[in-house]
XYZ file of C-alpha atoms in Angstrom:
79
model
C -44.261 -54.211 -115.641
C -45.482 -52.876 -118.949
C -42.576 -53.761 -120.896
C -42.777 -57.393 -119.499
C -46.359 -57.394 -120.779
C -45.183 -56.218 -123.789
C -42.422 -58.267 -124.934
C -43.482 -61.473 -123.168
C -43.323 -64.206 -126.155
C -46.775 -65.810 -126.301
C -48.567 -62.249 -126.427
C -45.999 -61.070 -128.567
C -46.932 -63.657 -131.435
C -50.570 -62.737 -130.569
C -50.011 -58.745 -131.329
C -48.166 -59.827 -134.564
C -51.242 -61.726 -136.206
C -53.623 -59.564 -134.505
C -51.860 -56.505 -136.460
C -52.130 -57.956 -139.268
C -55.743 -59.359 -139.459
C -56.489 -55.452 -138.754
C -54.256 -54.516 -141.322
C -55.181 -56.016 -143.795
C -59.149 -55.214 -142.938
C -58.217 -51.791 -143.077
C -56.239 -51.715 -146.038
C -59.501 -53.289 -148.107
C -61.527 -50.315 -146.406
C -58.562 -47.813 -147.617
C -58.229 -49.093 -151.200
C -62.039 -50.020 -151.461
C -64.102 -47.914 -149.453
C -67.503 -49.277 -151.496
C -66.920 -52.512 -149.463
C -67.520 -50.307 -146.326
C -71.520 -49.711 -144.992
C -73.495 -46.861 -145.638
C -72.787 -44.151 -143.899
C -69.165 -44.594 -143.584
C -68.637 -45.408 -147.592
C -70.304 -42.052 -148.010
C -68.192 -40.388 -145.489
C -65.078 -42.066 -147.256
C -65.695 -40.767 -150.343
C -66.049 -37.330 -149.000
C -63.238 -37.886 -146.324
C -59.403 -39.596 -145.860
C -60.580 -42.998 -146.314
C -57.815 -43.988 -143.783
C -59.701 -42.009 -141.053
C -63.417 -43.204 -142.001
C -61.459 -46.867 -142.336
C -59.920 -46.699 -138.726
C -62.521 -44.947 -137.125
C -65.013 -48.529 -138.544
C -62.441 -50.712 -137.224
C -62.412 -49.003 -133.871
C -65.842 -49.101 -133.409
C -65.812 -52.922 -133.876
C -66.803 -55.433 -131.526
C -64.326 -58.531 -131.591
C -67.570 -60.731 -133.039
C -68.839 -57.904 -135.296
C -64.497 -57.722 -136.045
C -64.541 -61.506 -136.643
C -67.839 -62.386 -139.365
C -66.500 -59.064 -141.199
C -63.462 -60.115 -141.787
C -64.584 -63.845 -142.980
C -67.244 -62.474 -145.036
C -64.649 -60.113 -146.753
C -61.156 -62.906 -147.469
C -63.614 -65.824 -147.256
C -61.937 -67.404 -144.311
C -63.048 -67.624 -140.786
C -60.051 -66.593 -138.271
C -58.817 -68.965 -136.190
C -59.901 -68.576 -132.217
C-alpha cells in the first residue's frame, strides 16, 4: 500500500516541487543564517547551520511555511 502511495503520479509531482520549495528555503537558512529569527540565527552561528536550518523548517506551520517563503524569493507559491 505504501509504495502505491508513494509512486502514484499526481503525488509524485507534488513531493518533487514540495522538495524543492523546502530546499531551497533551507539552503538560504544554510548559506545565510542572518535571514533566520532570533534565537535560531544565534544558535546558527554557534551551531551546524544545517541543523538550526532544519530544525526552523520543521517547526513550520504550512501558512507560517508559505508567507516565509514569499517574503524571502518575492513570490507567493502557488496553492
Amino acid at each position: 500500500l505504501q509504495a502505491g502511495v508513494d509512486n502514484s503520479g499526481v503525488l509524485g509531482d507534488d513531493l518533487v516541487v514540495a522538495n524543492a520549495i523546502i530546499r531551497d528555503l533551507f539552503q538560504v537558512f544554510v548559506t545565510q543564517p542572518s535571514r533566520l529569527p532570533e534565537p535560531y540565527a544565534e544558535r546558527a552561528r554557534l551551531r551546524a547551520p544545517e541543523r538550526v536550518g532544519c530544525d526552523y523548517i520543521a517547526a513550520m506551520t504550512d501558512v507560517y511555511f508559505r508567507r516565509t517563503y514569499a517574503h524571502i524569493f518575492a513570490t507567493p507559491l502557488p496553492k
